[in-house]
Amino acid sequence: MSSDMSFFGLFLQASLLVQLVMLLLLATSVVSWAFIFQRAKILKNARIETKKFEDKFWSGVDLNKFYQELSARQSVQGMASLFCAGFKEFVRLRKTSNTPAEALMDGTYRAMRVSLSREVDHLEANLPFLATAGSISPYIGLFGTVWGIMNAFIALGEVQQATLAMVAPGIAEALIATAMGLFAAIPSVIAYNRFSNQVEKLENSYGNFMEEFSSILHRQTLAQQANAAQ
C-alpha cells in the first residue's frame, strides 16, 4: 500500500488527463528553472559590466580612444553599447558641415535610445514566460485536481459501501496536481519580480548615463562652435 501511495505510484494510478497535467507542470517547472538560472547569470554580468564601464568612463579617459577600444571588441553590450551608438552617431553628424547643435544632439540621443531599447529587450528575454508560468500554473494544477476528484467520486458512487481507504488514493493523486502547480508557480513569480526589479534598475542606470553623456557632448559641441566663431 505504501508503494501505491508514493508519488510515482499515485502518478501511475491517475487518469490520463491528470497525468498529462502533471507532465505539463513538470515541463513548465524545468523550463522555468532553466530560464531563472540563465536570467540570473545575464543580469549579474550586466551589473558587473555596468560598474566596470562607469569606473572607466568617469576616470577621465579620452572618449575617442575609449570608443576605439570598445569598437575593437567582438560584441559590446549594456552601457558600452549605448556609448558606442551615441558616440558613433555624434562623430558622423559632426563631420557634416553646418549641423546645428540641437540637430547634432537630437540624432545622437535617438541613436542611444534605439540601443537602449535593444538592451532592455535583451535583459527582459524569457521574463514573459516566467510571468505566464507563475500566473497559470496553479490553475492548470487546480484543473487536474478537480478532474481527479471528480473521477474519484464517480468511482465511489459505483460501489455499495464506500470507505476512506477507497477514496483516499484518488483524492491524493488529484491533489498532487495542485502541489505541482504551486511548485511551478512560486519560483517563477519570485524570479519574475526579482528580475523585473533588476532590469528596471539597469534601465534607470542606462537612462541616467544617456542624459549625462548627452550633456557632455552638448558642452563640447557648444565650446567647439564658440571657438570656431572667434
PDB file of C-alpha atoms in Angstrom:
ATOM      1  CA  MET A   1       0.000   0.000   0.000  1.00  0.00           C
ATOM      2  CA  SER A   2       2.844   2.319   0.837  1.00  0.00           C
ATOM      3  CA  SER A   3       4.306   1.899  -2.619  1.00  0.00           C
ATOM      4  CA  ASP A   4       0.964   2.730  -4.191  1.00  0.00           C
ATOM      5  CA  MET A   5       0.736   5.905  -2.095  1.00  0.00           C
ATOM      6  CA  SER A   6       4.145   7.103  -3.213  1.00  0.00           C
ATOM      7  CA  PHE A   7       4.391   9.972  -5.660  1.00  0.00           C
ATOM      8  CA  PHE A   8       5.304   7.726  -8.574  1.00  0.00           C
ATOM      9  CA  GLY A   9       2.643   5.196  -7.634  1.00  0.00           C
ATOM     10  CA  LEU A  10      -0.051   7.873  -7.424  1.00  0.00           C
ATOM     11  CA  PHE A  11       1.097   9.248 -10.776  1.00  0.00           C
ATOM     12  CA  LEU A  12       0.697   5.849 -12.429  1.00  0.00           C
ATOM     13  CA  GLN A  13      -2.753   5.376 -10.867  1.00  0.00           C
ATOM     14  CA  ALA A  14      -4.001   8.775 -12.044  1.00  0.00           C
ATOM     15  CA  SER A  15      -6.179   9.154 -15.102  1.00  0.00           C
ATOM     16  CA  LEU A  16      -4.589  10.003 -18.447  1.00  0.00           C
ATOM     17  CA  LEU A  17      -5.712  13.636 -18.322  1.00  0.00           C
ATOM     18  CA  VAL A  18      -4.314  14.148 -14.816  1.00  0.00           C
ATOM     19  CA  GLN A  19      -1.054  12.528 -15.902  1.00  0.00           C
ATOM     20  CA  LEU A  20      -0.831  14.924 -18.842  1.00  0.00           C
ATOM     21  CA  VAL A  21      -1.452  17.862 -16.494  1.00  0.00           C
ATOM     22  CA  MET A  22       1.324  16.663 -14.183  1.00  0.00           C
ATOM     23  CA  LEU A  23       3.748  16.209 -17.079  1.00  0.00           C
ATOM     24  CA  LEU A  24       2.898  19.672 -18.400  1.00  0.00           C
ATOM     25  CA  LEU A  25       3.528  21.220 -14.997  1.00  0.00           C
ATOM     26  CA  LEU A  26       6.770  19.288 -14.622  1.00  0.00           C
ATOM     27  CA  ALA A  27       7.976  20.523 -18.020  1.00  0.00           C
ATOM     28  CA  THR A  28       6.944  24.077 -17.124  1.00  0.00           C
ATOM     29  CA  SER A  29       8.896  23.880 -13.886  1.00  0.00           C
ATOM     30  CA  VAL A  30      12.031  22.545 -15.625  1.00  0.00           C
ATOM     31  CA  VAL A  31      11.923  25.253 -18.300  1.00  0.00           C
ATOM     32  CA  SER A  32      11.246  27.931 -15.678  1.00  0.00           C
ATOM     33  CA  TRP A  33      14.272  26.920 -13.632  1.00  0.00           C
ATOM     34  CA  ALA A  34      16.431  26.898 -16.775  1.00  0.00           C
ATOM     35  CA  PHE A  35      15.315  30.460 -17.565  1.00  0.00           C
ATOM     36  CA  ILE A  36      15.806  31.502 -13.932  1.00  0.00           C
ATOM     37  CA  PHE A  37      19.448  30.404 -13.909  1.00  0.00           C
ATOM     38  CA  GLN A  38      20.007  31.932 -17.346  1.00  0.00           C
ATOM     39  CA  ARG A  39      18.489  35.317 -16.439  1.00  0.00           C
ATOM     40  CA  ALA A  40      20.323  35.391 -13.101  1.00  0.00           C
ATOM     41  CA  LYS A  41      23.651  34.944 -14.865  1.00  0.00           C
ATOM     42  CA  ILE A  42      22.893  37.507 -17.590  1.00  0.00           C
ATOM     43  CA  LEU A  43      21.672  40.175 -15.161  1.00  0.00           C
ATOM     44  CA  LYS A  44      24.619  39.605 -12.841  1.00  0.00           C
ATOM     45  CA  ASN A  45      27.033  40.046 -15.759  1.00  0.00           C
ATOM     46  CA  ALA A  46      25.137  43.174 -16.852  1.00  0.00           C
ATOM     47  CA  ARG A  47      25.565  44.745 -13.409  1.00  0.00           C
ATOM     48  CA  ILE A  48      29.263  43.878 -13.337  1.00  0.00           C
ATOM     49  CA  GLU A  49      29.841  45.290 -16.834  1.00  0.00           C
ATOM     50  CA  THR A  50      27.928  48.455 -15.953  1.00  0.00           C
ATOM     51  CA  LYS A  51      30.110  49.022 -12.895  1.00  0.00           C
ATOM     52  CA  LYS A  52      33.309  48.452 -14.903  1.00  0.00           C
ATOM     53  CA  PHE A  53      32.166  50.770 -17.678  1.00  0.00           C
ATOM     54  CA  GLU A  54      31.197  53.589 -15.309  1.00  0.00           C
ATOM     55  CA  ASP A  55      34.515  53.349 -13.469  1.00  0.00           C
ATOM     56  CA  LYS A  56      36.418  53.580 -16.749  1.00  0.00           C
ATOM     57  CA  PHE A  57      34.214  56.275 -18.296  1.00  0.00           C
ATOM     58  CA  TRP A  58      34.287  58.622 -15.320  1.00  0.00           C
ATOM     59  CA  SER A  59      38.014  58.164 -14.791  1.00  0.00           C
ATOM     60  CA  GLY A  60      38.643  60.874 -17.387  1.00  0.00           C
ATOM     61  CA  VAL A  61      39.535  58.594 -20.265  1.00  0.00           C
ATOM     62  CA  ASP A  62      39.780  60.114 -23.756  1.00  0.00           C
ATOM     63  CA  LEU A  63      36.439  59.440 -25.458  1.00  0.00           C
ATOM     64  CA  ASN A  64      37.948  58.784 -28.885  1.00  0.00           C
ATOM     65  CA  LYS A  65      40.388  56.213 -27.547  1.00  0.00           C
ATOM     66  CA  PHE A  66      37.696  54.680 -25.373  1.00  0.00           C
ATOM     67  CA  TYR A  67      35.387  54.340 -28.377  1.00  0.00           C
ATOM     68  CA  GLN A  68      38.121  52.726 -30.463  1.00  0.00           C
ATOM     69  CA  GLU A  69      38.872  50.315 -27.640  1.00  0.00           C
ATOM     70  CA  LEU A  70      35.236  49.247 -27.329  1.00  0.00           C
ATOM     71  CA  SER A  71      34.700  49.071 -31.086  1.00  0.00           C
ATOM     72  CA  ALA A  72      37.593  46.612 -31.375  1.00  0.00           C
ATOM     73  CA  ARG A  73      35.655  44.086 -29.284  1.00  0.00           C
ATOM     74  CA  GLN A  74      33.616  41.388 -30.990  1.00  0.00           C
ATOM     75  CA  SER A  75      30.480  42.233 -29.033  1.00  0.00           C
ATOM     76  CA  VAL A  76      29.536  45.265 -26.956  1.00  0.00           C
ATOM     77  CA  GLN A  77      26.556  45.170 -24.613  1.00  0.00           C
ATOM     78  CA  GLY A  78      24.963  47.210 -21.897  1.00  0.00           C
ATOM     79  CA  MET A  79      26.054  50.751 -21.214  1.00  0.00           C
ATOM     80  CA  ALA A  80      29.026  50.331 -23.551  1.00  0.00           C
ATOM     81  CA  SER A  81      26.602  49.679 -26.401  1.00  0.00           C
ATOM     82  CA  LEU A  82      24.789  52.947 -25.666  1.00  0.00           C
ATOM     83  CA  PHE A  83      28.068  54.828 -25.589  1.00  0.00           C
ATOM     84  CA  CYS A  84      29.284  53.364 -28.891  1.00  0.00           C
ATOM     85  CA  ALA A  85      25.966  54.027 -30.644  1.00  0.00           C
ATOM     86  CA  GLY A  86      25.785  57.609 -29.399  1.00  0.00           C
ATOM     87  CA  PHE A  87      29.421  58.496 -29.999  1.00  0.00           C
ATOM     88  CA  LYS A  88      29.414  56.964 -33.480  1.00  0.00           C
ATOM     89  CA  GLU A  89      26.356  58.993 -34.487  1.00  0.00           C
ATOM     90  CA  PHE A  90      27.808  62.107 -32.855  1.00  0.00           C
ATOM     91  CA  VAL A  91      31.038  61.845 -34.850  1.00  0.00           C
ATOM     92  CA  ARG A  92      29.165  61.119 -38.080  1.00  0.00           C
ATOM     93  CA  LEU A  93      26.870  64.134 -37.700  1.00  0.00           C
ATOM     94  CA  ARG A  94      29.701  66.393 -36.584  1.00  0.00           C
ATOM     95  CA  LYS A  95      31.532  65.710 -39.842  1.00  0.00           C
ATOM     96  CA  THR A  96      28.522  67.107 -41.689  1.00  0.00           C
ATOM     97  CA  SER A  97      29.042  70.801 -42.224  1.00  0.00           C
ATOM     98  CA  ASN A  98      26.672  73.368 -40.725  1.00  0.00           C
ATOM     99  CA  THR A  99      24.916  70.892 -38.435  1.00  0.00           C
ATOM    100  CA  PRO A 100      23.171  72.829 -35.623  1.00  0.00           C
ATOM    101  CA  ALA A 101      23.954  71.766 -32.082  1.00  0.00           C
ATOM    102  CA  GLU A 102      20.315  70.845 -31.467  1.00  0.00           C
ATOM    103  CA  ALA A 103      20.159  68.582 -34.532  1.00  0.00           C
ATOM    104  CA  LEU A 104      23.504  67.046 -33.598  1.00  0.00           C
ATOM    105  CA  MET A 105      22.364  66.165 -30.090  1.00  0.00           C
ATOM    106  CA  ASP A 106      18.944  65.026 -31.242  1.00  0.00           C
ATOM    107  CA  GLY A 107      20.469  62.500 -33.645  1.00  0.00           C
ATOM    108  CA  THR A 108      22.920  61.310 -31.008  1.00  0.00           C
ATOM    109  CA  TYR A 109      20.167  60.858 -28.435  1.00  0.00           C
ATOM    110  CA  ARG A 110      17.971  58.938 -30.881  1.00  0.00           C
ATOM    111  CA  ALA A 111      20.813  56.542 -31.639  1.00  0.00           C
ATOM    112  CA  MET A 112      21.262  55.855 -27.934  1.00  0.00           C
ATOM    113  CA  ARG A 113      17.515  55.387 -27.485  1.00  0.00           C
ATOM    114  CA  VAL A 114      17.496  52.682 -30.156  1.00  0.00           C
ATOM    115  CA  SER A 115      20.427  50.963 -28.479  1.00  0.00           C
ATOM    116  CA  LEU A 116      18.706  51.261 -25.088  1.00  0.00           C
ATOM    117  CA  SER A 117      15.588  49.575 -26.464  1.00  0.00           C
ATOM    118  CA  ARG A 118      17.661  46.664 -27.766  1.00  0.00           C
ATOM    119  CA  GLU A 119      19.487  46.262 -24.471  1.00  0.00           C
ATOM    120  CA  VAL A 120      16.273  46.253 -22.435  1.00  0.00           C
ATOM    121  CA  ASP A 121      14.750  43.684 -24.788  1.00  0.00           C
ATOM    122  CA  HIS A 122      17.823  41.514 -24.251  1.00  0.00           C
ATOM    123  CA  LEU A 123      17.573  41.826 -20.469  1.00  0.00           C
ATOM    124  CA  GLU A 124      13.832  41.084 -20.441  1.00  0.00           C
ATOM    125  CA  ALA A 125      14.071  37.995 -22.659  1.00  0.00           C
ATOM    126  CA  ASN A 126      12.203  34.977 -21.192  1.00  0.00           C
ATOM    127  CA  LEU A 127      10.666  37.068 -18.397  1.00  0.00           C
ATOM    128  CA  PRO A 128       7.206  36.870 -20.035  1.00  0.00           C
ATOM    129  CA  PHE A 129       7.428  33.074 -19.825  1.00  0.00           C
ATOM    130  CA  LEU A 130       8.126  33.261 -16.082  1.00  0.00           C
ATOM    131  CA  ALA A 131       5.189  35.617 -15.633  1.00  0.00           C
ATOM    132  CA  THR A 132       2.900  33.321 -17.604  1.00  0.00           C
ATOM    133  CA  ALA A 133       4.086  30.204 -15.771  1.00  0.00           C
ATOM    134  CA  GLY A 134       3.602  31.895 -12.431  1.00  0.00           C
ATOM    135  CA  SER A 135       0.077  33.023 -13.235  1.00  0.00           C
ATOM    136  CA  ILE A 136      -1.434  29.963 -14.952  1.00  0.00           C
ATOM    137  CA  SER A 137       0.362  27.000 -13.342  1.00  0.00           C
ATOM    138  CA  PRO A 138      -1.850  26.990 -10.203  1.00  0.00           C
ATOM    139  CA  TYR A 139      -4.966  26.986 -12.377  1.00  0.00           C
ATOM    140  CA  ILE A 140      -3.646  24.126 -14.518  1.00  0.00           C
ATOM    141  CA  GLY A 141      -2.899  22.181 -11.353  1.00  0.00           C
ATOM    142  CA  LEU A 142      -6.318  23.006  -9.958  1.00  0.00           C
ATOM    143  CA  PHE A 143      -7.925  21.739 -13.153  1.00  0.00           C
ATOM    144  CA  GLY A 144      -6.105  18.427 -12.745  1.00  0.00           C
ATOM    145  CA  THR A 145      -7.187  18.247  -9.123  1.00  0.00           C
ATOM    146  CA  VAL A 146     -10.844  18.912  -9.904  1.00  0.00           C
ATOM    147  CA  TRP A 147     -10.801  16.339 -12.676  1.00  0.00           C
ATOM    148  CA  GLY A 148      -9.131  13.724 -10.471  1.00  0.00           C
ATOM    149  CA  ILE A 149     -11.501  14.279  -7.532  1.00  0.00           C
ATOM    150  CA  MET A 150     -14.473  14.142  -9.879  1.00  0.00           C
ATOM    151  CA  ASN A 151     -13.341  10.762 -11.181  1.00  0.00           C
ATOM    152  CA  ALA A 152     -12.714   9.552  -7.634  1.00  0.00           C
ATOM    153  CA  PHE A 153     -16.258  10.400  -6.550  1.00  0.00           C
ATOM    154  CA  ILE A 154     -17.745   8.911  -9.717  1.00  0.00           C
ATOM    155  CA  ALA A 155     -15.924   5.648  -8.976  1.00  0.00           C
ATOM    156  CA  LEU A 156     -17.023   5.880  -5.357  1.00  0.00           C
ATOM    157  CA  GLY A 157     -20.656   6.155  -6.400  1.00  0.00           C
ATOM    158  CA  GLU A 158     -20.442   2.878  -8.291  1.00  0.00           C
ATOM    159  CA  VAL A 159     -19.775   0.807  -5.146  1.00  0.00           C
ATOM    160  CA  GLN A 160     -22.303  -0.066  -2.475  1.00  0.00           C
ATOM    161  CA  GLN A 161     -20.102   0.503   0.554  1.00  0.00           C
ATOM    162  CA  ALA A 162     -17.676   3.460   0.491  1.00  0.00           C
ATOM    163  CA  THR A 163     -14.657   3.671   2.776  1.00  0.00           C
ATOM    164  CA  LEU A 164     -11.921   6.251   3.246  1.00  0.00           C
ATOM    165  CA  ALA A 165      -9.340   3.762   2.007  1.00  0.00           C
ATOM    166  CA  MET A 166     -11.164   3.567  -1.299  1.00  0.00           C
ATOM    167  CA  VAL A 167     -11.374   7.317  -1.939  1.00  0.00           C
ATOM    168  CA  ALA A 168      -8.078   8.411  -0.396  1.00  0.00           C
ATOM    169  CA  PRO A 169      -5.765   7.356  -3.277  1.00  0.00           C
ATOM    170  CA  GLY A 170      -7.931   9.109  -5.855  1.00  0.00           C
ATOM    171  CA  ILE A 171      -8.029  12.338  -3.869  1.00  0.00           C
ATOM    172  CA  ALA A 172      -4.304  12.148  -3.088  1.00  0.00           C
ATOM    173  CA  GLU A 173      -3.313  11.702  -6.730  1.00  0.00           C
ATOM    174  CA  ALA A 174      -5.570  14.620  -7.665  1.00  0.00           C
ATOM    175  CA  LEU A 175      -4.064  16.913  -5.022  1.00  0.00           C
ATOM    176  CA  ILE A 176      -0.590  16.213  -6.375  1.00  0.00           C
ATOM    177  CA  ALA A 177      -1.553  18.211  -9.455  1.00  0.00           C
ATOM    178  CA  THR A 178      -2.264  21.268  -7.298  1.00  0.00           C
ATOM    179  CA  ALA A 179       1.026  20.801  -5.434  1.00  0.00           C
ATOM    180  CA  MET A 180       2.922  20.593  -8.718  1.00  0.00           C
ATOM    181  CA  GLY A 181       1.140  23.708  -9.962  1.00  0.00           C
ATOM    182  CA  LEU A 182       2.280  25.633  -6.901  1.00  0.00           C
ATOM    183  CA  PHE A 183       5.773  24.170  -7.216  1.00  0.00           C
ATOM    184  CA  ALA A 184       5.989  25.524 -10.762  1.00  0.00           C
ATOM    185  CA  ALA A 185       4.337  28.866  -9.999  1.00  0.00           C
ATOM    186  CA  ILE A 186       6.017  30.070  -6.794  1.00  0.00           C
ATOM    187  CA  PRO A 187       9.651  30.136  -8.046  1.00  0.00           C
ATOM    188  CA  SER A 188       8.519  31.693 -11.331  1.00  0.00           C
ATOM    189  CA  VAL A 189       6.670  34.523  -9.597  1.00  0.00           C
ATOM    190  CA  ILE A 190       9.532  35.220  -7.196  1.00  0.00           C
ATOM    191  CA  ALA A 191      12.099  35.174 -10.015  1.00  0.00           C
ATOM    192  CA  TYR A 192       9.968  37.356 -12.283  1.00  0.00           C
ATOM    193  CA  ASN A 193       9.507  40.037  -9.610  1.00  0.00           C
ATOM    194  CA  ARG A 194      13.181  39.991  -8.680  1.00  0.00           C
ATOM    195  CA  PHE A 195      14.430  40.084 -12.267  1.00  0.00           C
ATOM    196  CA  SER A 196      11.945  42.798 -13.259  1.00  0.00           C
ATOM    197  CA  ASN A 197      13.257  44.958 -10.436  1.00  0.00           C
ATOM    198  CA  GLN A 198      16.847  44.375 -11.534  1.00  0.00           C
ATOM    199  CA  VAL A 199      16.019  45.187 -15.163  1.00  0.00           C
ATOM    200  CA  GLU A 200      14.297  48.384 -14.051  1.00  0.00           C
ATOM    201  CA  LYS A 201      17.371  49.452 -12.065  1.00  0.00           C
ATOM    202  CA  LEU A 202      19.666  48.742 -15.018  1.00  0.00           C
ATOM    203  CA  GLU A 203      17.354  50.628 -17.361  1.00  0.00           C
ATOM    204  CA  ASN A 204      17.402  53.629 -14.998  1.00  0.00           C
ATOM    205  CA  SER A 205      21.202  53.483 -14.910  1.00  0.00           C
ATOM    206  CA  TYR A 206      21.321  53.388 -18.703  1.00  0.00           C
ATOM    207  CA  GLY A 207      18.886  56.298 -18.927  1.00  0.00           C
ATOM    208  CA  ASN A 208      20.896  58.391 -16.472  1.00  0.00           C
ATOM    209  CA  PHE A 209      24.067  57.696 -18.445  1.00  0.00           C
ATOM    210  CA  MET A 210      22.355  58.792 -21.658  1.00  0.00           C
ATOM    211  CA  GLU A 211      21.426  62.121 -20.098  1.00  0.00           C
ATOM    212  CA  GLU A 212      24.878  62.691 -18.624  1.00  0.00           C
ATOM    213  CA  PHE A 213      26.696  61.647 -21.791  1.00  0.00           C
ATOM    214  CA  SER A 214      24.433  63.871 -23.898  1.00  0.00           C
ATOM    215  CA  SER A 215      25.259  66.804 -21.621  1.00  0.00           C
ATOM    216  CA  ILE A 216      28.983  66.165 -22.031  1.00  0.00           C
ATOM    217  CA  LEU A 217      28.716  66.038 -25.815  1.00  0.00           C
ATOM    218  CA  HIS A 218      26.496  69.119 -25.863  1.00  0.00           C
ATOM    219  CA  ARG A 219      29.015  71.129 -23.878  1.00  0.00           C
ATOM    220  CA  GLN A 220      31.809  70.006 -26.214  1.00  0.00           C
ATOM    221  CA  THR A 221      29.743  70.985 -29.247  1.00  0.00           C
ATOM    222  CA  LEU A 222      28.960  74.441 -27.897  1.00  0.00           C
ATOM    223  CA  ALA A 223      32.602  75.001 -26.959  1.00  0.00           C
ATOM    224  CA  GLN A 224      33.815  73.982 -30.420  1.00  0.00           C
ATOM    225  CA  GLN A 225      31.267  76.159 -32.159  1.00  0.00           C
ATOM    226  CA  ALA A 226      32.215  79.108 -29.937  1.00  0.00           C
ATOM    227  CA  ASN A 227      35.894  78.643 -30.721  1.00  0.00           C
ATOM    228  CA  ALA A 228      35.158  78.365 -34.427  1.00  0.00           C
ATOM    229  CA  ALA A 229      33.161  81.621 -34.347  1.00  0.00           C
ATOM    230  CA  GLN A 230      36.059  83.561 -32.838  1.00  0.00           C
TER     231      GLN A 230
END
